[in-house]
Amino acid sequence: MSSEAEPVPGSPAWWGNRAPAPVYRRGRPPVDVGRIVGTALKLIDEVGIQALTLRMLADALDSGTATLYRHFNSKDELLALVADRVLGEVRVSREELHDLSWREAVTVAAEAFYGTLCRHPQALPLLAAQVPVGPNGLRGRERLITLFLSHGFPIDLAARAFTAVGHYVIGFAIQQHGPGTPHPEEHSQLRNYYNSLDPELYPATTAAAYELTSVPLHEEFRFGLDLLLDGLEKARGQLPAGD
Amino acid sequence: MSSEAEPVPGSPAWWGNRAPAPVYRRGRPPVDVGRIVGTALKLIDEVGIQALTLRMLADALDSGTATLYRHFNSKDELLALVADRVLGEVRVSREELHDLSWREAVTVAAEAFYGTLCRHPQALPLLAAQVPVGPNGLRGRERLITLFLSHGFPIDLAARAFTAVGHYVIGFAIQQHGPGTPHPEEHSQLRNYYNSLDPELYPATTAAAYELTSVPLHEEFRFGLDLLLDGLEKARGQLPAGD
DNA sequence: ACCTGAACACCGTTCAAGT
DNA sequence: ACCTGAACACCGTTCAAGT
């Protein structure tokens, strides 16, 4: 919490030398980057990212749109800050992972990441749009790569394993909770749709209609993750030397 | 090609009883759904999905925005049609897969899918936003599930394998070619960024900076895909009976 | 009967004017 | 010196008016 970690140069995180402390908004709470980003995320959670408007955000902050532009240079830059804020909610303590095998630890980390993404389904497109280079994104990448390295993975395998797992988690989450899936009743609707198809034309889809739509989300996530980890285990086992 | 496969009831594909054939646009080519969707995809490829405007699209068709609305009900509906158009470009002939093992066949199908996505990087967010229920999406799902079933996968494993592979491909593609990655020089920029970090704070990230940014995209894709297939092979091997 | 110019409400962004 | 009302150009969408 507190001060958004450290200011990192480069992409959207050069906001160390942004607008100084607000001065006179007597009675009203101050407008700073932290409050803007937090309010933006809250609004995105409520109304969706498509519906988020700078005017709406300014109203929620009891301010005006012009004032917002003193703290970022464009709406896209704000959204990058929101994305990093979401990544900051992934909390995995170092102790929690310490006694686990690499496979258990990666599972815990991936589940924590997935859980956070599921708590902000409306913000998911932000995380898929770019490589996260904000402070919280850096922190997560550092820790997961460290995890692989500390369990004897060579550096190239560790890097690719990180990429594969990260892409799997985001890719899975965005397709389960993407912008086109507002209501949880979607699953039964989709199943009805599959079942309404002509079995002559779509025998496999209609036969698998139940399985395609009824499996609990979390279980399907774990299934694919375990497939990845099985493969990683095999790749690691084929190395000349293990630990 | 030709006539967009068959009209499927439900989601965005109830455009069988849309506007009838265009009548008098003497000299100018007619405006129909196929040409609208094709032109929209071409424009998205050129200028990006964020920049696509209905006015721009109307201009390219030598028409007006109001005319477009005779063929779809909203911009979102048009974009769903564009997404299905992209899926229609995934061409895998049945003969091509016939002599292969299930693992080789799934690899060919996944590569074809991935290749198509890479040819339309600007359209990727469309495919991640929703479960594809258009005719081309249905066709692809049907064929891949059929593939698993025909190689002895039980129906629940086939459905989950389809979901895992599909999510992996889209998830990987969107993060490699998403809206935030217009130029191919991004990789060296990202590497410079990783290298500019404090090695005391980010030892693993800086150590893996090269591996995180230099591996050819296609190779990384294959790496993760092989992990998934390794896992599938194991899950299939643990069944009571194989073929 | 089909097409479309022109308007409507609203968006992200900017800047001159306020305090 | 910092904030912001009001405007600017533009967006998706609609409908009365054209042919």
Short mmCIF file of C-alpha atoms (C1' of nucleotides) in Angstrom, two decimals:
data_model
loop_
_atom_site.label_atom_id
_atom_site.label_comp_id
_atom_site.label_asym_id
_atom_site.label_seq_id
_atom_site.Cartn_x
_atom_site.Cartn_y
_atom_site.Cartn_z
CA MET A 1 0.00 0.00 0.00
CA SER A 2 1.12 3.53 0.90
CA SER A 3 3.17 5.05 -1.91
CA GLU A 4 2.78 2.72 -4.92
CA ALA A 5 6.22 1.10 -4.49
CA GLU A 6 9.10 2.88 -6.14
CA PRO A 7 9.07 5.08 -9.21
CA VAL A 8 10.46 3.11 -12.14
CA PRO A 9 11.77 4.91 -15.21
CA GLY A 10 10.41 3.96 -18.58
CA SER A 11 6.97 3.05 -19.79
CA PRO A 12 4.03 4.34 -17.77
CA ALA A 13 5.84 4.70 -14.48
CA TRP A 14 7.76 7.94 -14.73
CA TRP A 15 5.30 9.60 -12.44
CA GLY A 16 7.78 10.49 -9.71
CA ASN A 17 8.13 14.03 -10.97
CA ARG A 18 4.48 14.55 -11.75
CA ALA A 19 2.23 17.15 -10.23
CA PRO A 20 3.22 18.20 -6.69
CA ALA A 21 0.92 17.95 -3.72
CA PRO A 22 -2.48 19.55 -4.23
CA VAL A 23 -2.96 22.87 -2.53
CA TYR A 24 -6.32 24.49 -2.16
CA ARG A 25 -9.39 22.37 -2.53
CA ARG A 26 -10.78 23.50 0.80
CA GLY A 27 -13.06 20.93 2.34
CA ARG A 28 -12.71 18.50 -0.56
CA PRO A 29 -10.26 15.57 -0.36
CA PRO A 30 -7.06 16.07 -2.37
CA VAL A 31 -6.64 14.68 -5.87
CA ASP A 32 -3.46 12.63 -6.22
CA VAL A 33 -2.41 9.79 -8.50
CA GLY A 34 -3.14 7.11 -5.94
CA ARG A 35 -6.68 8.25 -5.37
CA ILE A 36 -7.30 8.72 -9.09
CA VAL A 37 -6.06 5.22 -9.91
CA GLY A 38 -7.94 3.63 -7.05
CA THR A 39 -11.17 5.37 -7.96
CA ALA A 40 -10.70 4.46 -11.60
CA LEU A 41 -10.31 0.79 -10.70
CA LYS A 42 -13.38 0.90 -8.50
CA LEU A 43 -15.41 2.47 -11.31
CA ILE A 44 -14.09 -0.06 -13.82
CA ASP A 45 -15.15 -2.87 -11.50
CA GLU A 46 -18.61 -1.35 -11.26
CA VAL A 47 -19.45 -0.17 -14.75
CA GLY A 48 -16.89 -1.90 -16.97
CA ILE A 49 -13.91 -0.56 -18.78
CA GLN A 50 -15.88 0.40 -21.88
CA ALA A 51 -18.15 2.62 -19.83
CA LEU A 52 -15.43 4.36 -17.83
CA THR A 53 -15.34 8.02 -18.77
CA LEU A 54 -12.94 10.70 -17.63
CA ARG A 55 -15.91 12.90 -16.81
CA MET A 56 -17.35 10.10 -14.68
CA LEU A 57 -14.00 9.68 -12.96
CA ALA A 58 -13.67 13.41 -12.39
CA ASP A 59 -17.17 13.54 -10.91
CA ALA A 60 -16.38 10.67 -8.53
CA LEU A 61 -13.32 12.62 -7.38
CA ASP A 62 -15.35 15.82 -7.05
CA SER A 63 -13.09 17.39 -9.66
CA GLY A 64 -12.95 18.17 -13.38
CA THR A 65 -11.45 16.38 -16.34
CA ALA A 66 -8.84 19.08 -16.89
CA THR A 67 -7.56 18.53 -13.37
CA LEU A 68 -6.98 14.84 -14.05
CA TYR A 69 -4.61 15.69 -16.88
CA ARG A 70 -2.23 17.24 -14.37
CA HIS A 71 -1.47 13.71 -13.12
CA PHE A 72 -1.19 11.73 -16.38
CA ASN A 73 -0.78 12.53 -20.04
CA SER A 74 -3.56 10.46 -21.55
CA LYS A 75 -6.33 8.06 -20.68
CA ASP A 76 -4.17 5.17 -21.88
CA GLU A 77 -1.46 6.12 -19.41
CA LEU A 78 -4.02 6.14 -16.62
CA LEU A 79 -5.23 2.70 -17.64
CA ALA A 80 -1.64 1.39 -17.53
CA LEU A 81 -1.43 2.63 -13.95
CA VAL A 82 -4.71 0.88 -13.18
CA ALA A 83 -3.32 -2.35 -14.63
CA ASP A 84 -0.29 -2.16 -12.37
CA ARG A 85 -2.58 -1.45 -9.43
CA VAL A 86 -4.39 -4.72 -10.08
CA LEU A 87 -1.07 -6.56 -10.21
CA GLY A 88 -0.27 -5.02 -6.85
CA GLU A 89 -3.17 -6.92 -5.30
CA VAL A 90 -1.53 -10.27 -5.95
CA ARG A 91 -0.24 -11.07 -2.49
CA VAL A 92 1.96 -14.11 -2.04
CA SER A 93 4.17 -14.02 1.00
CA ARG A 94 7.68 -15.37 0.69
CA GLU A 95 7.17 -17.63 3.70
CA GLU A 96 4.09 -19.12 2.10
CA LEU A 97 6.22 -20.52 -0.72
CA HIS A 98 9.31 -21.44 1.22
CA ASP A 99 8.55 -24.99 2.27
CA LEU A 100 6.89 -26.00 -0.97
CA SER A 101 8.21 -27.85 -3.98
CA TRP A 102 8.66 -25.69 -7.09
CA ARG A 103 5.50 -27.18 -8.50
CA GLU A 104 3.41 -26.42 -5.45
CA ALA A 105 4.87 -22.94 -5.21
CA VAL A 106 4.15 -22.13 -8.86
CA THR A 107 0.63 -23.42 -8.37
CA VAL A 108 0.12 -21.15 -5.36
CA ALA A 109 1.48 -18.15 -7.25
CA ALA A 110 -0.57 -18.88 -10.36
CA GLU A 111 -3.72 -19.35 -8.30
CA ALA A 112 -3.11 -16.08 -6.46
CA PHE A 113 -2.64 -14.31 -9.77
CA TYR A 114 -5.72 -15.96 -11.23
CA GLY A 115 -7.75 -15.12 -8.13
CA THR A 116 -6.82 -11.47 -8.36
CA LEU A 117 -7.74 -11.36 -12.03
CA CYS A 118 -11.10 -12.93 -11.26
CA ARG A 119 -11.75 -10.22 -8.69
CA HIS A 120 -11.33 -7.59 -11.41
CA PRO A 121 -12.86 -9.21 -14.49
CA GLN A 122 -13.70 -5.84 -16.03
CA ALA A 123 -10.05 -4.78 -15.87
CA LEU A 124 -8.76 -7.90 -17.61
CA PRO A 125 -8.34 -6.43 -21.09
CA LEU A 126 -5.87 -3.95 -19.60
CA LEU A 127 -3.54 -6.74 -18.51
CA ALA A 128 -3.60 -8.52 -21.84
CA ALA A 129 -2.87 -5.41 -23.85
CA GLN A 130 0.79 -5.05 -22.97
CA VAL A 131 3.78 -6.49 -21.14
CA PRO A 132 3.40 -5.18 -17.59
CA VAL A 133 6.42 -3.02 -16.85
CA GLY A 134 5.06 -1.11 -13.87
CA PRO A 135 6.54 -1.63 -10.40
CA ASN A 136 4.10 -4.32 -9.33
CA GLY A 137 4.47 -6.18 -12.60
CA LEU A 138 8.23 -6.12 -12.17
CA ARG A 139 7.95 -7.40 -8.64
CA GLY A 140 5.80 -10.36 -9.65
CA ARG A 141 8.03 -11.29 -12.58
CA GLU A 142 11.13 -11.07 -10.43
CA ARG A 143 9.71 -13.33 -7.77
CA LEU A 144 8.42 -16.02 -10.08
CA ILE A 145 11.64 -16.20 -12.07
CA THR A 146 13.57 -16.32 -8.81
CA LEU A 147 11.40 -19.22 -7.75
CA PHE A 148 12.29 -21.22 -10.85
CA LEU A 149 15.98 -20.36 -10.56
CA SER A 150 16.15 -21.30 -6.89
CA HIS A 151 14.82 -24.76 -7.75
CA GLY A 152 17.55 -25.45 -10.24
CA PHE A 153 15.91 -24.36 -13.49
CA PRO A 154 18.47 -23.00 -15.94
CA ILE A 155 17.89 -19.40 -16.84
CA ASP A 156 16.45 -19.92 -20.30
CA LEU A 157 13.99 -22.55 -19.09
CA ALA A 158 13.03 -20.31 -16.15
CA ALA A 159 12.33 -17.38 -18.47
CA ARG A 160 10.23 -19.42 -20.82
CA ALA A 161 8.41 -21.17 -18.02
CA PHE A 162 7.51 -17.78 -16.56
CA THR A 163 6.22 -16.59 -19.91
CA ALA A 164 4.22 -19.76 -20.55
CA VAL A 165 2.59 -19.75 -17.11
CA GLY A 166 1.88 -16.01 -17.16
CA HIS A 167 0.34 -16.15 -20.59
CA TYR A 168 -1.74 -19.14 -19.65
CA VAL A 169 -3.19 -17.47 -16.56
CA ILE A 170 -4.07 -14.20 -18.29
CA GLY A 171 -5.26 -15.93 -21.43
CA PHE A 172 -7.52 -18.22 -19.44
CA ALA A 173 -8.91 -15.48 -17.23
CA ILE A 174 -9.66 -13.05 -20.03
CA GLN A 175 -11.63 -15.64 -21.92
CA GLN A 176 -13.61 -16.77 -18.89
CA HIS A 177 -14.43 -13.29 -17.63
CA GLY A 178 -13.92 -11.07 -20.66
CA PRO A 179 -16.09 -8.08 -21.56
CA GLY A 180 -18.59 -10.37 -23.28
CA THR A 181 -19.41 -12.31 -20.12
CA PRO A 182 -21.21 -9.99 -17.73
CA HIS A 183 -23.72 -12.37 -16.15
CA PRO A 184 -22.96 -15.78 -14.65
CA GLU A 185 -26.03 -17.19 -16.41
CA GLU A 186 -24.02 -17.04 -19.62
CA HIS A 187 -22.98 -20.63 -19.17
CA SER A 188 -26.48 -22.05 -19.34
CA GLN A 189 -27.24 -19.76 -22.26
CA LEU A 190 -24.16 -21.02 -24.07
CA ARG A 191 -25.13 -24.61 -23.33
CA ASN A 192 -28.61 -24.01 -24.68
CA TYR A 193 -27.01 -22.55 -27.77
CA TYR A 194 -24.77 -25.58 -28.28
CA ASN A 195 -27.70 -27.91 -27.71
CA SER A 196 -29.80 -26.01 -30.24
CA LEU A 197 -27.30 -26.81 -32.99
CA ASP A 198 -27.99 -29.49 -35.57
CA PRO A 199 -26.35 -32.71 -34.25
CA GLU A 200 -25.82 -33.80 -37.85
CA LEU A 201 -23.61 -30.80 -38.53
CA TYR A 202 -22.01 -30.47 -35.10
CA PRO A 203 -21.98 -33.93 -33.52
CA ALA A 204 -18.93 -33.35 -31.32
CA THR A 205 -19.98 -29.91 -30.10
CA THR A 206 -23.49 -31.01 -29.21
CA ALA A 207 -22.18 -34.20 -27.58
CA ALA A 208 -19.75 -32.14 -25.49
CA ALA A 209 -22.20 -29.29 -24.83
CA TYR A 210 -22.43 -30.15 -21.17
CA GLU A 211 -18.71 -30.61 -20.66
CA LEU A 212 -17.92 -27.43 -22.60
CA THR A 213 -20.12 -25.28 -20.41
CA SER A 214 -20.66 -26.94 -17.05
CA VAL A 215 -17.22 -27.57 -15.64
CA PRO A 216 -16.48 -25.23 -12.75
CA LEU A 217 -14.19 -22.44 -13.88
CA HIS A 218 -11.60 -23.04 -11.22
CA GLU A 219 -11.36 -26.73 -11.98
CA GLU A 220 -10.79 -26.06 -15.67
CA PHE A 221 -8.13 -23.54 -14.79
CA ARG A 222 -6.34 -26.07 -12.62
CA PHE A 223 -6.62 -28.72 -15.31
CA GLY A 224 -4.77 -26.62 -17.90
CA LEU A 225 -2.27 -25.38 -15.34
CA ASP A 226 -1.46 -28.93 -14.33
CA LEU A 227 -0.90 -29.79 -17.97
CA LEU A 228 1.64 -26.99 -18.19
CA LEU A 229 3.35 -28.05 -14.99
CA ASP A 230 3.48 -31.67 -16.13
CA GLY A 231 5.28 -30.47 -19.22
CA LEU A 232 7.64 -28.30 -17.20
CA GLU A 233 8.46 -31.23 -14.97
CA LYS A 234 9.35 -33.29 -17.98
CA ALA A 235 11.50 -30.53 -19.50
CA ARG A 236 13.32 -30.12 -16.21
CA GLY A 237 13.83 -33.84 -15.85
CA GLN A 238 15.55 -34.02 -19.21
CA LEU A 239 18.26 -31.60 -18.10
CA PRO A 240 21.80 -32.96 -17.71
CA ALA A 241 21.80 -32.16 -13.98
CA GLY A 242 18.98 -31.59 -11.47
CA ASP A 243 19.13 -30.43 -7.87
CA MET B 1 -14.85 -17.92 -48.90
CA SER B 2 -18.06 -17.15 -50.84
CA SER B 3 -21.05 -16.69 -48.56
CA GLU B 4 -19.81 -16.69 -44.93
CA ALA B 5 -20.82 -20.32 -44.30
CA GLU B 6 -24.34 -20.81 -42.98
CA PRO B 7 -26.47 -18.46 -40.92
CA VAL B 8 -26.48 -19.66 -37.32
CA PRO B 9 -29.19 -18.51 -34.93
CA GLY B 10 -28.15 -16.90 -31.69
CA SER B 11 -25.50 -14.45 -30.72
CA PRO B 12 -24.18 -12.20 -33.48
CA ALA B 13 -25.07 -14.43 -36.37
CA TRP B 14 -28.76 -13.86 -36.94
CA TRP B 15 -27.98 -11.87 -40.03
CA GLY B 16 -29.81 -14.14 -42.45
CA ASN B 17 -32.85 -11.89 -42.45
CA ARG B 18 -30.96 -8.63 -42.50
CA ALA B 19 -31.13 -5.99 -45.23
CA PRO B 20 -32.00 -7.38 -48.67
CA ALA B 21 -29.82 -6.90 -51.72
CA PRO B 22 -28.78 -3.31 -52.36
CA VAL B 23 -30.64 -1.62 -55.17
CA TYR B 24 -29.55 1.67 -56.65
CA ARG B 25 -26.01 2.82 -56.08
CA ARG B 26 -25.40 3.31 -59.79
CA GLY B 27 -21.73 2.96 -60.67
CA ARG B 28 -20.68 2.31 -57.08
CA PRO B 29 -20.13 -1.26 -55.84
CA PRO B 30 -22.93 -2.61 -53.65
CA VAL B 31 -22.77 -2.51 -49.87
CA ASP B 32 -23.42 -5.89 -48.31
CA VAL B 33 -22.41 -7.51 -45.03
CA GLY B 34 -19.55 -9.46 -46.58
CA ARG B 35 -17.95 -6.40 -48.07
CA ILE B 36 -18.50 -4.36 -44.91
CA VAL B 37 -16.88 -7.03 -42.71
CA GLY B 38 -13.99 -7.58 -45.12
CA THR B 39 -13.30 -3.87 -45.42
CA ALA B 40 -13.53 -3.47 -41.65
CA LEU B 41 -10.95 -6.22 -41.12
CA LYS B 42 -8.64 -4.66 -43.71
CA LEU B 43 -8.91 -1.29 -41.99
CA ILE B 44 -8.33 -2.85 -38.56
CA ASP B 45 -5.19 -4.53 -39.89
CA GLU B 46 -3.97 -1.19 -41.20
CA VAL B 47 -4.87 1.34 -38.53
CA GLY B 48 -5.64 -0.79 -35.46
CA ILE B 49 -8.91 -1.54 -33.78
CA GLN B 50 -8.80 1.53 -31.58
CA ALA B 51 -8.59 3.79 -34.62
CA LEU B 52 -11.35 2.10 -36.62
CA THR B 53 -14.22 4.51 -37.04
CA LEU B 54 -17.58 3.92 -38.63
CA ARG B 55 -17.08 7.08 -40.65
CA MET B 56 -13.73 5.75 -41.86
CA LEU B 57 -15.37 2.46 -42.75
CA ALA B 58 -18.23 4.19 -44.54
CA ASP B 59 -15.76 6.31 -46.52
CA ALA B 60 -13.81 3.22 -47.58
CA LEU B 61 -17.08 1.71 -48.83
CA ASP B 62 -18.03 4.96 -50.58
CA SER B 63 -21.08 5.12 -48.35
CA GLY B 64 -22.36 6.78 -45.18
CA THR B 65 -22.52 5.68 -41.57
CA ALA B 66 -26.29 5.54 -41.59
CA THR B 67 -26.18 3.04 -44.44
CA LEU B 68 -23.99 0.70 -42.42
CA TYR B 69 -26.62 0.46 -39.73
CA ARG B 70 -28.93 -1.26 -42.20
CA HIS B 71 -26.66 -4.31 -41.99
CA PHE B 72 -25.91 -4.52 -38.26
CA ASN B 73 -27.35 -3.07 -35.08
CA SER B 74 -24.24 -1.72 -33.40
CA LYS B 75 -20.51 -1.40 -33.82
CA ASP B 76 -20.02 -4.26 -31.35
CA GLU B 77 -22.12 -6.54 -33.52
CA LEU B 78 -20.00 -5.63 -36.52
CA LEU B 79 -16.84 -6.41 -34.56
CA ALA B 80 -18.22 -9.83 -33.62
CA LEU B 81 -18.69 -10.52 -37.32
CA VAL B 82 -15.12 -9.40 -37.96
CA ALA B 83 -13.91 -11.81 -35.27
CA ASP B 84 -15.68 -14.70 -36.93
CA ARG B 85 -14.22 -13.63 -40.27
CA VAL B 86 -10.73 -13.97 -38.82
CA LEU B 87 -11.59 -17.45 -37.52
CA GLY B 88 -12.70 -18.30 -41.05
CA GLU B 89 -9.16 -17.81 -42.27
CA VAL B 90 -7.87 -20.74 -40.25
CA ARG B 91 -7.57 -23.35 -42.97
CA VAL B 92 -6.70 -26.89 -41.99
CA SER B 93 -7.75 -29.52 -44.49
CA ARG B 94 -9.10 -32.77 -43.19
CA GLU B 95 -6.61 -34.76 -45.28
CA GLU B 96 -3.75 -32.82 -43.77
CA LEU B 97 -4.57 -34.20 -40.34
CA HIS B 98 -5.62 -37.70 -41.32
CA ASP B 99 -2.31 -39.55 -41.18
CA LEU B 100 -1.02 -37.78 -38.11
CA SER B 101 -1.01 -38.79 -34.47
CA TRP B 102 -3.38 -36.81 -32.27
CA ARG B 103 -0.43 -34.86 -30.95
CA GLU B 104 0.85 -33.93 -34.39
CA ALA B 105 -2.64 -33.06 -35.56
CA VAL B 106 -3.35 -30.81 -32.58
CA THR B 107 -0.01 -29.13 -33.16
CA VAL B 108 -0.85 -28.47 -36.80
CA ALA B 109 -4.26 -27.09 -35.87
CA ALA B 110 -2.87 -24.92 -33.06
CA GLU B 111 -0.13 -23.60 -35.33
CA ALA B 112 -2.64 -22.77 -38.05
CA PHE B 113 -4.77 -20.95 -35.51
CA TYR B 114 -1.77 -19.13 -34.09
CA GLY B 115 -0.55 -18.23 -37.58
CA THR B 116 -3.90 -16.70 -38.47
CA LEU B 117 -3.96 -14.70 -35.26
CA CYS B 118 -0.46 -13.42 -35.96
CA ARG B 119 -1.61 -12.25 -39.40
CA HIS B 120 -4.25 -10.08 -37.72
CA PRO B 121 -2.56 -8.84 -34.55
CA GLN B 122 -4.72 -5.74 -34.43
CA ALA B 123 -7.88 -7.85 -34.37
CA LEU B 124 -6.74 -10.01 -31.46
CA PRO B 125 -8.66 -8.24 -28.69
CA LEU B 126 -11.86 -9.14 -30.53
CA LEU B 127 -11.16 -12.85 -30.19
CA ALA B 128 -10.36 -12.70 -26.50
CA ALA B 129 -13.46 -10.73 -25.61
CA GLN B 130 -15.99 -13.52 -25.96
CA VAL B 131 -16.59 -17.18 -26.66
CA PRO B 132 -16.74 -17.37 -30.46
CA VAL B 133 -20.20 -18.59 -31.42
CA GLY B 134 -20.22 -17.51 -35.06
CA PRO B 135 -20.25 -20.11 -37.84
CA ASN B 136 -16.49 -20.23 -38.30
CA GLY B 137 -15.90 -20.45 -34.58
CA LEU B 138 -18.34 -23.34 -34.37
CA ARG B 139 -16.65 -25.11 -37.26
CA GLY B 140 -13.22 -24.89 -35.63
CA ARG B 141 -14.48 -26.06 -32.26
CA GLU B 142 -16.33 -28.97 -33.83
CA ARG B 143 -13.30 -30.15 -35.76
CA LEU B 144 -10.84 -29.97 -32.89
CA ILE B 145 -13.14 -31.75 -30.47
CA THR B 146 -13.81 -34.36 -33.14
CA LEU B 147 -10.07 -34.82 -33.48
CA PHE B 148 -9.68 -35.57 -29.77
CA LEU B 149 -12.68 -37.88 -29.74
CA SER B 150 -11.50 -39.81 -32.78
CA HIS B 151 -8.24 -40.56 -31.02
CA GLY B 152 -9.93 -42.10 -28.04
CA PHE B 153 -10.17 -39.16 -25.67
CA PRO B 154 -13.26 -39.42 -23.46
CA ILE B 155 -15.66 -36.57 -23.98
CA ASP B 156 -14.89 -34.64 -20.81
CA LEU B 157 -11.16 -34.76 -21.43
CA ALA B 158 -11.69 -33.76 -25.05
CA ALA B 159 -13.75 -30.74 -24.04
CA ARG B 160 -11.25 -29.58 -21.47
CA ALA B 161 -8.32 -30.22 -23.78
CA PHE B 162 -9.99 -28.09 -26.43
CA THR B 163 -10.56 -25.30 -23.94
CA ALA B 164 -7.02 -25.43 -22.59
CA VAL B 165 -5.39 -25.41 -26.03
CA GLY B 166 -7.69 -22.71 -27.38
CA HIS B 167 -7.14 -20.47 -24.39
CA TYR B 168 -3.41 -21.00 -24.57
CA VAL B 169 -3.19 -20.02 -28.23
CA ILE B 170 -5.31 -16.89 -27.90
CA GLY B 171 -3.74 -15.92 -24.60
CA PHE B 172 -0.26 -16.28 -25.99
CA ALA B 173 -1.01 -14.43 -29.22
CA ILE B 174 -2.75 -11.50 -27.58
CA GLN B 175 0.15 -10.91 -25.26
CA GLN B 176 2.77 -11.14 -27.97
CA HIS B 177 0.95 -8.97 -30.49
CA GLY B 178 -1.50 -7.00 -28.39
CA PRO B 179 -2.41 -3.35 -28.93
CA GLY B 180 0.64 -2.23 -26.97
CA THR B 181 3.11 -3.88 -29.36
CA PRO B 182 2.94 -2.07 -32.67
CA HIS B 183 6.61 -2.11 -33.72
CA PRO B 184 8.90 -5.15 -33.74
CA GLU B 185 11.64 -3.06 -32.13
CA GLU B 186 9.67 -3.33 -28.90
CA HIS B 187 11.70 -6.35 -27.91
CA SER B 188 15.02 -4.54 -27.84
CA GLN B 189 13.36 -1.63 -26.04
CA LEU B 190 11.99 -4.02 -23.44
CA ARG B 191 15.39 -5.66 -23.05
CA ASN B 192 17.01 -2.27 -22.56
CA TYR B 193 14.40 -1.55 -19.95
CA TYR B 194 15.08 -4.79 -18.07
CA ASN B 195 18.79 -4.18 -18.29
CA SER B 196 18.38 -0.67 -16.93
CA LEU B 197 16.90 -2.05 -13.70
CA ASP B 198 18.92 -2.21 -10.51
CA PRO B 199 20.42 -5.74 -10.37
CA GLU B 200 20.31 -5.54 -6.58
CA LEU B 201 16.53 -5.17 -6.62
CA TYR B 202 15.78 -7.34 -9.64
CA PRO B 203 18.56 -9.93 -9.91
CA ALA B 204 16.48 -12.58 -11.66
CA THR B 205 14.83 -10.22 -14.15
CA THR B 206 18.10 -8.58 -15.16
CA ALA B 207 19.83 -11.96 -15.37
CA ALA B 208 17.07 -13.28 -17.61
CA ALA B 209 16.67 -10.04 -19.57
CA TYR B 210 18.06 -11.62 -22.71
CA GLU B 211 16.01 -14.80 -22.45
CA LEU B 212 12.85 -12.87 -21.60
CA THR B 213 13.05 -10.74 -24.72
CA SER B 214 15.16 -12.49 -27.35
CA VAL B 215 13.60 -15.88 -27.87
CA PRO B 216 11.86 -16.07 -31.23
CA LEU B 217 8.13 -15.74 -30.77
CA HIS B 218 7.29 -18.89 -32.60
CA GLU B 219 9.71 -20.96 -30.60
CA GLU B 220 8.26 -19.71 -27.32
CA PHE B 221 4.80 -20.53 -28.58
CA ARG B 222 5.85 -24.06 -29.42
CA PHE B 223 7.53 -24.47 -26.06
CA GLY B 224 4.37 -23.72 -24.12
CA LEU B 225 2.22 -25.72 -26.50
CA ASP B 226 4.47 -28.74 -26.08
CA LEU B 227 4.15 -28.39 -22.33
CA LEU B 228 0.38 -28.56 -22.67
CA LEU B 229 0.56 -31.55 -24.99
CA ASP B 230 2.95 -33.35 -22.67
CA GLY B 231 0.39 -32.90 -19.96
CA LEU B 232 -2.43 -34.09 -22.18
CA GLU B 233 -0.45 -37.15 -23.12
CA LYS B 234 -0.01 -37.98 -19.47
CA ALA B 235 -3.70 -37.43 -18.69
CA ARG B 236 -4.67 -39.67 -21.58
CA GLY B 237 -2.19 -42.35 -20.56
CA GLN B 238 -3.75 -42.56 -17.12
CA LEU B 239 -7.13 -43.54 -18.53
CA PRO B 240 -8.38 -47.07 -17.88
CA ALA B 241 -8.35 -47.88 -21.62
CA GLY B 242 -6.53 -46.30 -24.57
CA ASP B 243 -6.76 -47.06 -28.29
"C1'" DA C 1 -38.73 1.24 -50.56
"C1'" DC C 2 -34.31 1.99 -49.84
"C1'" DC C 3 -30.60 5.28 -48.93
"C1'" DT C 4 -28.35 9.14 -46.46
"C1'" DG C 5 -27.33 14.27 -44.95
"C1'" DA C 6 -27.47 16.28 -40.95
"C1'" DA C 7 -28.20 16.40 -36.39
"C1'" DC C 8 -27.86 14.57 -31.38
"C1'" DA C 9 -25.56 13.47 -27.18
"C1'" DC C 10 -21.20 12.37 -25.74
"C1'" DC C 11 -16.27 11.40 -25.83
"C1'" DG C 12 -10.90 12.58 -24.97
"C1'" DT C 13 -8.22 16.55 -24.85
"C1'" DT C 14 -6.75 21.48 -24.54
"C1'" DC C 15 -6.22 26.21 -23.05
"C1'" DA C 16 -7.42 30.66 -21.71
"C1'" DA C 17 -9.38 32.40 -17.84
"C1'" DG C 18 -10.19 32.18 -13.08
"C1'" DT C 19 -8.66 32.04 -7.89
"C1'" DA D 1 1.09 28.78 -9.11
"C1'" DC D 2 -2.27 25.75 -9.34
"C1'" DC D 3 -6.97 24.66 -10.76
"C1'" DT D 4 -10.89 24.42 -14.04
"C1'" DG D 5 -15.05 26.14 -17.08
"C1'" DA D 6 -15.76 26.01 -21.49
"C1'" DA D 7 -14.63 25.00 -25.85
"C1'" DC D 8 -12.71 21.90 -29.76
"C1'" DA D 9 -12.75 18.08 -32.87
"C1'" DC D 10 -14.61 13.76 -33.09
"C1'" DC D 11 -17.20 9.62 -31.85
"C1'" DG D 12 -21.48 6.10 -32.21
"C1'" DT D 13 -26.13 6.42 -33.28
"C1'" DT D 14 -30.66 8.13 -35.07
"C1'" DC D 15 -34.21 9.98 -38.04
"C1'" DA D 16 -36.44 12.98 -41.03
"C1'" DA D 17 -35.79 14.05 -45.54
"C1'" DG D 18 -34.31 12.84 -49.98
"C1'" DT D 19 -34.39 9.82 -54.45
#
